[in-house]
Coordinates of C-alpha atoms and ligand atoms in Angstrom, one line a residue:
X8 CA 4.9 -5.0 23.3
X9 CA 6.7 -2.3 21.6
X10 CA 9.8 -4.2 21.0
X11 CA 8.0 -6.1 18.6
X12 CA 8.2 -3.0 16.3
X13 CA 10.9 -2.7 13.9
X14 CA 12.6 1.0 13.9
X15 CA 13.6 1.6 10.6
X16 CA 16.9 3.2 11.4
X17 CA 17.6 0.1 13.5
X18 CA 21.1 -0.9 12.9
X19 CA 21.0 -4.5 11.7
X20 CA 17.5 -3.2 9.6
X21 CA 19.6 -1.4 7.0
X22 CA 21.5 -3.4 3.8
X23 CA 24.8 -2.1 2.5
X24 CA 24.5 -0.6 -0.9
X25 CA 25.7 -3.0 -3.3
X26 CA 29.1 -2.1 -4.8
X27 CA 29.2 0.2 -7.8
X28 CA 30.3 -1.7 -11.0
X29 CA 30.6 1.4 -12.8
X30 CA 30.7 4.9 -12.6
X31 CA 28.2 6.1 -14.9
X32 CA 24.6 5.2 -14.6
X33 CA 22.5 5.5 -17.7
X34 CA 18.9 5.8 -17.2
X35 CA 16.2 3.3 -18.7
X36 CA 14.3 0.3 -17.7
X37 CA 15.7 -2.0 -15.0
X38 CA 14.8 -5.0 -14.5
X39 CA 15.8 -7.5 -11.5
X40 CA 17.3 -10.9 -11.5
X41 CA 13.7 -12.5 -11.8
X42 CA 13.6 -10.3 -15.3
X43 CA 10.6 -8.2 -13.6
X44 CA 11.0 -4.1 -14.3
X45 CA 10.9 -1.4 -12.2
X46 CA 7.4 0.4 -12.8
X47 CA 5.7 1.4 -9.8
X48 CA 7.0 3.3 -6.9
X49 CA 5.1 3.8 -3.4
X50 CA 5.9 6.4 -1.6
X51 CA 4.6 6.3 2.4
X52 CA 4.8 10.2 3.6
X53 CA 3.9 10.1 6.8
X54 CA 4.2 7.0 9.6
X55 CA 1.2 8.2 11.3
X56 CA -3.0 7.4 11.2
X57 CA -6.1 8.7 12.8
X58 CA -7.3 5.1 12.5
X59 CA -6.0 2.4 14.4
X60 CA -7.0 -0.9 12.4
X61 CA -6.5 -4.0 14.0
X62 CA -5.0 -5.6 11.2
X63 CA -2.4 -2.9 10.4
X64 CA -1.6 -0.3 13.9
X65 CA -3.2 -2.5 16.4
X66 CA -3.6 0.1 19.7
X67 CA -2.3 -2.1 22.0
X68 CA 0.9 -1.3 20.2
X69 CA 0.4 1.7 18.7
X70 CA -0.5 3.1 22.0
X71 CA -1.2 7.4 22.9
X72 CA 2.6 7.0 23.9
X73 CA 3.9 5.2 20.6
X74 CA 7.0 7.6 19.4
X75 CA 5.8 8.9 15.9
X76 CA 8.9 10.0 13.6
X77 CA 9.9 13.7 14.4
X78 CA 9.5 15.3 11.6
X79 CA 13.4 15.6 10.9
X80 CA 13.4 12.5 10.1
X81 CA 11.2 12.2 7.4
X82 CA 11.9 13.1 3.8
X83 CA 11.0 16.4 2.9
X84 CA 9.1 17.3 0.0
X85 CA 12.2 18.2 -2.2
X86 CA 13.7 14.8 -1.5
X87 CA 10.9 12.9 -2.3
X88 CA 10.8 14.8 -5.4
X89 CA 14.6 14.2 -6.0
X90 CA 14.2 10.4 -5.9
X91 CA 10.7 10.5 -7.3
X92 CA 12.6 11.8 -10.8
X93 CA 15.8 9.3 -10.3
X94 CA 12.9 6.5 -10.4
X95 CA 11.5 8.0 -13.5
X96 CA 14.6 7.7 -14.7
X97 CA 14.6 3.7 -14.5
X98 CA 11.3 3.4 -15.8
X99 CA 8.7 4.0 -13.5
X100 CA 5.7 5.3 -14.2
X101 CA 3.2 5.3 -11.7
X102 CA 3.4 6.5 -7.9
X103 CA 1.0 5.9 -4.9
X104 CA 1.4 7.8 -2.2
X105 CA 0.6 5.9 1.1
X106 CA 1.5 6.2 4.6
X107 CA 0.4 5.8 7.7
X108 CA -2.9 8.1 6.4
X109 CA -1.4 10.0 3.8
X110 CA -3.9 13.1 4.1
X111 CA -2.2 13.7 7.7
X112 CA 0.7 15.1 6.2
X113 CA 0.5 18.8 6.3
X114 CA 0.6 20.6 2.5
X115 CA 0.6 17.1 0.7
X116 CA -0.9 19.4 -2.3
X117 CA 2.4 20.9 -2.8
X118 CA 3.8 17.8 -2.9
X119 CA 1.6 16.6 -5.2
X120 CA 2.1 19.0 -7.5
X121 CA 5.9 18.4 -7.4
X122 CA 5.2 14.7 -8.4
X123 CA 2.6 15.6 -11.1
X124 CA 4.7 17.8 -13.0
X125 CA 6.9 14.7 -14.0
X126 CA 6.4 13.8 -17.2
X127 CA 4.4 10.9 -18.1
X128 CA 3.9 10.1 -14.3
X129 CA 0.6 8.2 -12.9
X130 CA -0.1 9.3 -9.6
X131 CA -2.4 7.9 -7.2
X132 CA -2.8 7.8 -3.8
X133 CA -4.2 5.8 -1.0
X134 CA -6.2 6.9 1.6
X135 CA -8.7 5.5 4.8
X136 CA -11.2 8.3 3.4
X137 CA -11.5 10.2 6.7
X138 CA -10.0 13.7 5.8
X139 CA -11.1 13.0 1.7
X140 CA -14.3 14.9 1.9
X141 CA -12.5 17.9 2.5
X142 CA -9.4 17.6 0.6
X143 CA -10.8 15.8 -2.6
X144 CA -11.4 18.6 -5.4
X145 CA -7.9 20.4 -4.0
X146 CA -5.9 17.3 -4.8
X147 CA -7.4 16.4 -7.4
X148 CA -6.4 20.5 -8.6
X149 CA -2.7 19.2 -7.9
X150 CA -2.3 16.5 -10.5
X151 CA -3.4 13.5 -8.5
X152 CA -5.3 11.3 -11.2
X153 CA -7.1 8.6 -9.1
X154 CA -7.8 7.4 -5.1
X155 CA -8.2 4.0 -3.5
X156 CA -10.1 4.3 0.1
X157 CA -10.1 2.0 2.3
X158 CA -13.5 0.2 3.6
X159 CA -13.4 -2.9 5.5
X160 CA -17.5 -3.2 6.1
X161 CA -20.7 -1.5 5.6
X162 CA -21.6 -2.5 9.0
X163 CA -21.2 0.9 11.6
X164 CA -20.5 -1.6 14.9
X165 CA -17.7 -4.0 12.6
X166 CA -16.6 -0.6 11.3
X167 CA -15.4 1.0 13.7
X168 CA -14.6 -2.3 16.1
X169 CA -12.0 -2.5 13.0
X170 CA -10.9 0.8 12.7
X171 CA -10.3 1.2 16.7
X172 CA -10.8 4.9 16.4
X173 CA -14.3 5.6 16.4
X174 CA -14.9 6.9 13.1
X175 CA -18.5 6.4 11.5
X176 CA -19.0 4.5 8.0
X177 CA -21.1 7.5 6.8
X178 CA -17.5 10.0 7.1
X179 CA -15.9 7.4 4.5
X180 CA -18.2 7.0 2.2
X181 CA -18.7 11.0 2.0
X182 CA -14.9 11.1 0.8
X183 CA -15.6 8.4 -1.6
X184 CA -18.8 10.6 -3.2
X185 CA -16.7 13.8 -2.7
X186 CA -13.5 11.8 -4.7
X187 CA -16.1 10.7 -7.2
X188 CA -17.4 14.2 -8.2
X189 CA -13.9 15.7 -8.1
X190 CA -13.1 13.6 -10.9
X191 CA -10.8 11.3 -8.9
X192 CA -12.2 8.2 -10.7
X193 CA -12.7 5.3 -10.9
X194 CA -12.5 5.5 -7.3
X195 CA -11.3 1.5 -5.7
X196 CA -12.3 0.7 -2.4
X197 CA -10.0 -1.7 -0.4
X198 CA -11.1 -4.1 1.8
X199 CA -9.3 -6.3 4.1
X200 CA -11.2 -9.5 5.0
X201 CA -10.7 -11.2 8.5
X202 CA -12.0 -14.3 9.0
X203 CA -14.7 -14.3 12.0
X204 CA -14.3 -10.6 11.6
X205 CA -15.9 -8.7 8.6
X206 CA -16.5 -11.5 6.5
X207 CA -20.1 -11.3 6.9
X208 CA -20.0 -7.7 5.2
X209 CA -18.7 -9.7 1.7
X210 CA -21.7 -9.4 -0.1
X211 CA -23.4 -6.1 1.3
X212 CA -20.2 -4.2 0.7
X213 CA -20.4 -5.8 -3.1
X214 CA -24.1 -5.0 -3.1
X215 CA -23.7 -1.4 -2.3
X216 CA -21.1 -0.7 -4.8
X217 CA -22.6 -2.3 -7.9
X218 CA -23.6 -0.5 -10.8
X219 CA -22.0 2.8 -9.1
X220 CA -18.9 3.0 -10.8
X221 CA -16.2 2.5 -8.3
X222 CA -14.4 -0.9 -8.0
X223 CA -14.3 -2.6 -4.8
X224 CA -11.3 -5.0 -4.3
X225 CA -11.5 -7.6 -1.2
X226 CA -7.6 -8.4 -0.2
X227 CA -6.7 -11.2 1.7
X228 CA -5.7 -10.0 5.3
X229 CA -1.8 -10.4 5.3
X230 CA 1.3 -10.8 7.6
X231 CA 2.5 -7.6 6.8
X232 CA 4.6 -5.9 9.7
X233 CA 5.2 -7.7 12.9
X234 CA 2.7 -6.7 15.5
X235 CA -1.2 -7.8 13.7
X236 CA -0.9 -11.4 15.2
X237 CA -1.4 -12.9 11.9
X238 CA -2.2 -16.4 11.6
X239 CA -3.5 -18.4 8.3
X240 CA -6.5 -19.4 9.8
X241 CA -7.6 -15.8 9.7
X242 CA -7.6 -15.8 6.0
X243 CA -10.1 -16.0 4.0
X244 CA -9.2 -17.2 0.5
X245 CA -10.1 -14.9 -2.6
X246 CA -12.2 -18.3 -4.1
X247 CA -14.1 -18.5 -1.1
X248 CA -14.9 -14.5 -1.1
X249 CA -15.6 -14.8 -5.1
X250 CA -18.3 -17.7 -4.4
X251 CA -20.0 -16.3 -1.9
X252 CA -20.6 -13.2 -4.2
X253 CA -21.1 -15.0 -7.3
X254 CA -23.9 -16.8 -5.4
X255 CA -25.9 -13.6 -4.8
X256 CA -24.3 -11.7 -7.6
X257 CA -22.9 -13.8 -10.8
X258 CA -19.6 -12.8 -11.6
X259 CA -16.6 -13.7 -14.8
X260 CA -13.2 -13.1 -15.0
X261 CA -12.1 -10.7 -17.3
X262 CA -8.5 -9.6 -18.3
X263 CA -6.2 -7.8 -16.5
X264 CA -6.0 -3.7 -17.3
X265 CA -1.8 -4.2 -17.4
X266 CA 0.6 -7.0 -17.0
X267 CA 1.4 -7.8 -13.0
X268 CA -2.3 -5.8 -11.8
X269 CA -2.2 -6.8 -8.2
X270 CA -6.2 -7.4 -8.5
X271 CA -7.9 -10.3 -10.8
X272 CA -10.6 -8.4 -12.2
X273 CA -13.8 -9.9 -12.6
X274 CA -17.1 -8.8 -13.5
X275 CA -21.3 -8.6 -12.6
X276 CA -22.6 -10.7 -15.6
X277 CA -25.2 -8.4 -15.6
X278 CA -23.1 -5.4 -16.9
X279 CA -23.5 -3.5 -13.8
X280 CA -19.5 -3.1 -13.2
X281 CA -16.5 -4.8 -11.9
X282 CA -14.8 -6.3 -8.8
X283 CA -11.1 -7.3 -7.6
X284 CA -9.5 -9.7 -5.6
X285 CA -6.2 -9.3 -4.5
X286 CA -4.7 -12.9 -3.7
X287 CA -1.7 -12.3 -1.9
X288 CA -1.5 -15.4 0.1
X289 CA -3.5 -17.9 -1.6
X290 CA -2.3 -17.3 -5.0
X291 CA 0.7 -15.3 -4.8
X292 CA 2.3 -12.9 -7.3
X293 CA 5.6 -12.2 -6.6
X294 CA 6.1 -12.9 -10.5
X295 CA 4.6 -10.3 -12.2
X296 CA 5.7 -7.5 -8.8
X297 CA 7.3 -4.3 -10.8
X298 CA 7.1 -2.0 -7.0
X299 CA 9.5 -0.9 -5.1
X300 CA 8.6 0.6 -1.8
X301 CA 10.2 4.3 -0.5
X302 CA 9.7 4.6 3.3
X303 CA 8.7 7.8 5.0
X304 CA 12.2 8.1 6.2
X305 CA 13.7 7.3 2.5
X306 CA 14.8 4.2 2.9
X307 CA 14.2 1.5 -0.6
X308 CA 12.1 -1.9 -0.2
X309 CA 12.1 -4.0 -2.7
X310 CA 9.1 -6.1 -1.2
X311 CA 6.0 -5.2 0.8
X312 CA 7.3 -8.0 3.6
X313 CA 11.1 -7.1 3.6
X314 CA 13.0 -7.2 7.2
X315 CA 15.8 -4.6 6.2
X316 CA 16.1 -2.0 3.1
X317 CA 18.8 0.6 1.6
X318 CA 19.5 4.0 3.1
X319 CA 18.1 6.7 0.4
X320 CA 17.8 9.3 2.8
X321 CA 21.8 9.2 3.7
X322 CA 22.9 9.6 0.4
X323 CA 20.6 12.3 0.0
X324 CA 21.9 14.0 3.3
X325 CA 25.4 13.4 1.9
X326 CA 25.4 15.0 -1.0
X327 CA 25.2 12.4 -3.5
X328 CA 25.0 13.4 -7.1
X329 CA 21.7 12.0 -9.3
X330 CA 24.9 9.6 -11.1
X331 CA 25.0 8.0 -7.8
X332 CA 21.9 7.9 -6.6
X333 CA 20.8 6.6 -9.6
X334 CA 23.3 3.8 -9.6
X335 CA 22.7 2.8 -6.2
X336 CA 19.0 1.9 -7.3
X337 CA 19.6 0.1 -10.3
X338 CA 22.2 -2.3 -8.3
X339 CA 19.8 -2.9 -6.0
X340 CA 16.9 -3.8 -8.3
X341 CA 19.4 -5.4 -10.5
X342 CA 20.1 -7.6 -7.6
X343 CA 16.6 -7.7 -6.3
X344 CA 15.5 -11.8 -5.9
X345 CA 12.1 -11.4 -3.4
X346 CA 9.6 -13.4 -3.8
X347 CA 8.1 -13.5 0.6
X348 CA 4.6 -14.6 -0.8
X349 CA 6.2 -17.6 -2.4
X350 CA 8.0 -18.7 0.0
X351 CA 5.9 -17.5 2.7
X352 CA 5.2 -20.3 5.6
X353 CA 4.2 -20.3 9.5
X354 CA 7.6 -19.8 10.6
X355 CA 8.1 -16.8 7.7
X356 CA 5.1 -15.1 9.5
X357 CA 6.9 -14.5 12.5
X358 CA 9.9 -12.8 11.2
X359 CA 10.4 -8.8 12.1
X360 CA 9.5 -7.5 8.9
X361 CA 8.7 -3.5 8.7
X362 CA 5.6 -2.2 9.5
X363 CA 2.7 -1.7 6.9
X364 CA 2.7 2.4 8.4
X365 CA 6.5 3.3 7.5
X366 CA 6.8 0.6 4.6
X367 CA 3.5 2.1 2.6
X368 CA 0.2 -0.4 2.0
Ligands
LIG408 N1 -4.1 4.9 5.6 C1 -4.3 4.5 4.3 C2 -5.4 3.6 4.2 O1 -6.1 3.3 5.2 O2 -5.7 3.2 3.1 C3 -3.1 4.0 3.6 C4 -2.2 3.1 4.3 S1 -2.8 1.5 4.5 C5 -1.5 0.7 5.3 C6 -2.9 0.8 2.9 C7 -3.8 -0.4 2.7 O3 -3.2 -1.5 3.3 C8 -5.2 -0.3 3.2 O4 -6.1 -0.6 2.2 C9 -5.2 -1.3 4.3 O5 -6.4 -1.9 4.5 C10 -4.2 -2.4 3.8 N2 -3.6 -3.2 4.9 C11 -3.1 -2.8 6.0 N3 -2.7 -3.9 6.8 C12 -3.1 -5.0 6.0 C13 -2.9 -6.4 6.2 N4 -2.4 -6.9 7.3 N5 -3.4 -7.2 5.3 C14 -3.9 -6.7 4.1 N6 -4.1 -5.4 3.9 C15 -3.6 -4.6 4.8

């Protein structure tokens, strides 16, 4: 089973840098062959979770004797930093951090304050709410601005039969109150919809969270990764998910908050508050995607579902100045032509992409 994982470092999973053009790199907005900008930059700092969803780190793989990263190969705080900056540089403006459970890395807070202290910088984070509780008010203290928790059901036994690690509904939704009064708001609560799964928990999880200020967002389940088994038939289309909620609950669109939001927004007629849908299969949006992805070993995607990326971290370890970092990742966006969701059919699905836990939901 655990060949079906994709090492990172895996020769053959690595691109060669395209050639420099020219040796001086000026800083600025870049934009890819498709015209789309560099904006947003997530940053996965750890490859490991206390959960074990089914959809995402499914046990059976990521057994008690799956080999984690050591911790010499991830990037350190500094690095991340380093490249954070370089990004900056070419126009992005907001960073999610992401893992694997991000709160499992040990002193995040530092880091976070490392990130916050670029200026003009966004920074959010996502997290499966577990550790948030605890950790809320001291990272919001650091400079983080906002949190999106994962939730796929308000249901304890489809809870935790989808988490595969035991851990009660109640512990998540404490994190979400305990984000909420540290100021980390709106707080957005992911979650994944499996058909014959958690589907039933649509409308109570839309129920719950109206009229309370946070923003839940039901995503499509997707054929991130290589190990989840995905199959179409397991979707269930955002249309179907809005209807069934607009049936209980009336609903209308209303504009995105920026150009390329991953979520259509839509809200309760009533006035009581909004929802999102993020359509990643059914109505794809490779158009409007400004993110590039930064692995927890440092190396560049330049899509969620990519097979192979660009080695960061050696030209980091190297020595390499800012020029050439920052040349290396304008060539590669320059060049950068993804669009998997567009493209994506049965036989795409089967291809070894990355894993959701090093590549960063
Ligand atoms: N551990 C954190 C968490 O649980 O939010 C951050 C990492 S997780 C990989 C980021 C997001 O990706 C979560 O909201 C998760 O539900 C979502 N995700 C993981 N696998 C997915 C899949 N196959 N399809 C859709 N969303 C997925």
């Amino acid at each position: 089973m655990t060949d079906r994982i994709i090492r990172i470092a895996d020769p053959g999973r690595l691109k060669p840098l395209p050639a420099a053009g020219s040796s001086s790199w000026p800083s600025g907005a870049t934009s890819d062959t498709l015209g789309r900008k560099l904006h947003d930059l997530r940053i996965s700092v750890t490859d490991r979770c206390n959960f074990r969803c089914i959809y995402c780190m499914p046990r059976e793989v990521f057994g008690p004797d799956y080999a984690f990263l050591p911790r010499s190969e991830l990037l350190s705080f500094e690095e991340i930093e380093r490249l954070a900056r370089v990004f900056a540089g070419h126009g992005v403006e907001k960073i999610r951090l992401t893992g694997g459970e991000p709160l499992l890395r040990k002193n995040l807070e530092r880091l976070i304050e490392m990130l916050a202290a670029i200026p003009g910088m966004d920074l959010t984070l996502t997290t499966n709410g577990s550790l948030l509780a605890k950790k809320a008010s001291a990272l919001k203290s650091a400079g983080l601005k906002r949190v999106t928790v994962s939730l796929d059901s308000l249901d304890e036994q489809v809870f935790r039969m989808m988490n595969d690690a035991d851990f009660p509904v109640s512990q998540v939704l404490a994190g979400i109150d305990g984000a909420a009064a540290a100021g980390l708001a709106p707080v957005k609560i992911n979650m994944v919809v499996k058909r014959g799964v958690n589907e039933d928990s649509v409308v109570p999880m839309a129920r719950h969270f109206k009229g309370s200020g946070h923003i839940v967002r039901f995503i499509e389940f997707m054929d991130v990764g290589a190990t989840n088994g995905w199959r179409l038939d397991d979707v269930v289309p955002s249309a179907e998910i809005l209807r069934v909620i607009d049936k209980e609950m009336p609903l209308e669109p209303i504009d995105p908050n920026y150009p390329g939001e991953v979520a259509e927004r839509w809200r309760h007629r009533d006035g009581s508050g909004e929802i999102g849908v993020i359509s990643s299969v059914t109505r794809a949006f490779c158009r409007t995607c400004t993110r590039a992805r930064l692995s927890t070993e440092g190396m560049l995607y330049s899509c969620l579902f990519a097979t192979a990326g660009y080695d960061l971290r050696a030209m980091l370890r190297s020595g390499a100045s800012e020029n050439e970092i920052s040349g290396a990742i304008a060539r590669i966006w320059r060049a950068r032509a993804d669009r998997y969701s567009e493209i994506r059919t049965a036989e795409t699905a089967h291809l070894r992409k990355i894993e959701m836990s090093y590549i960063g939901g």
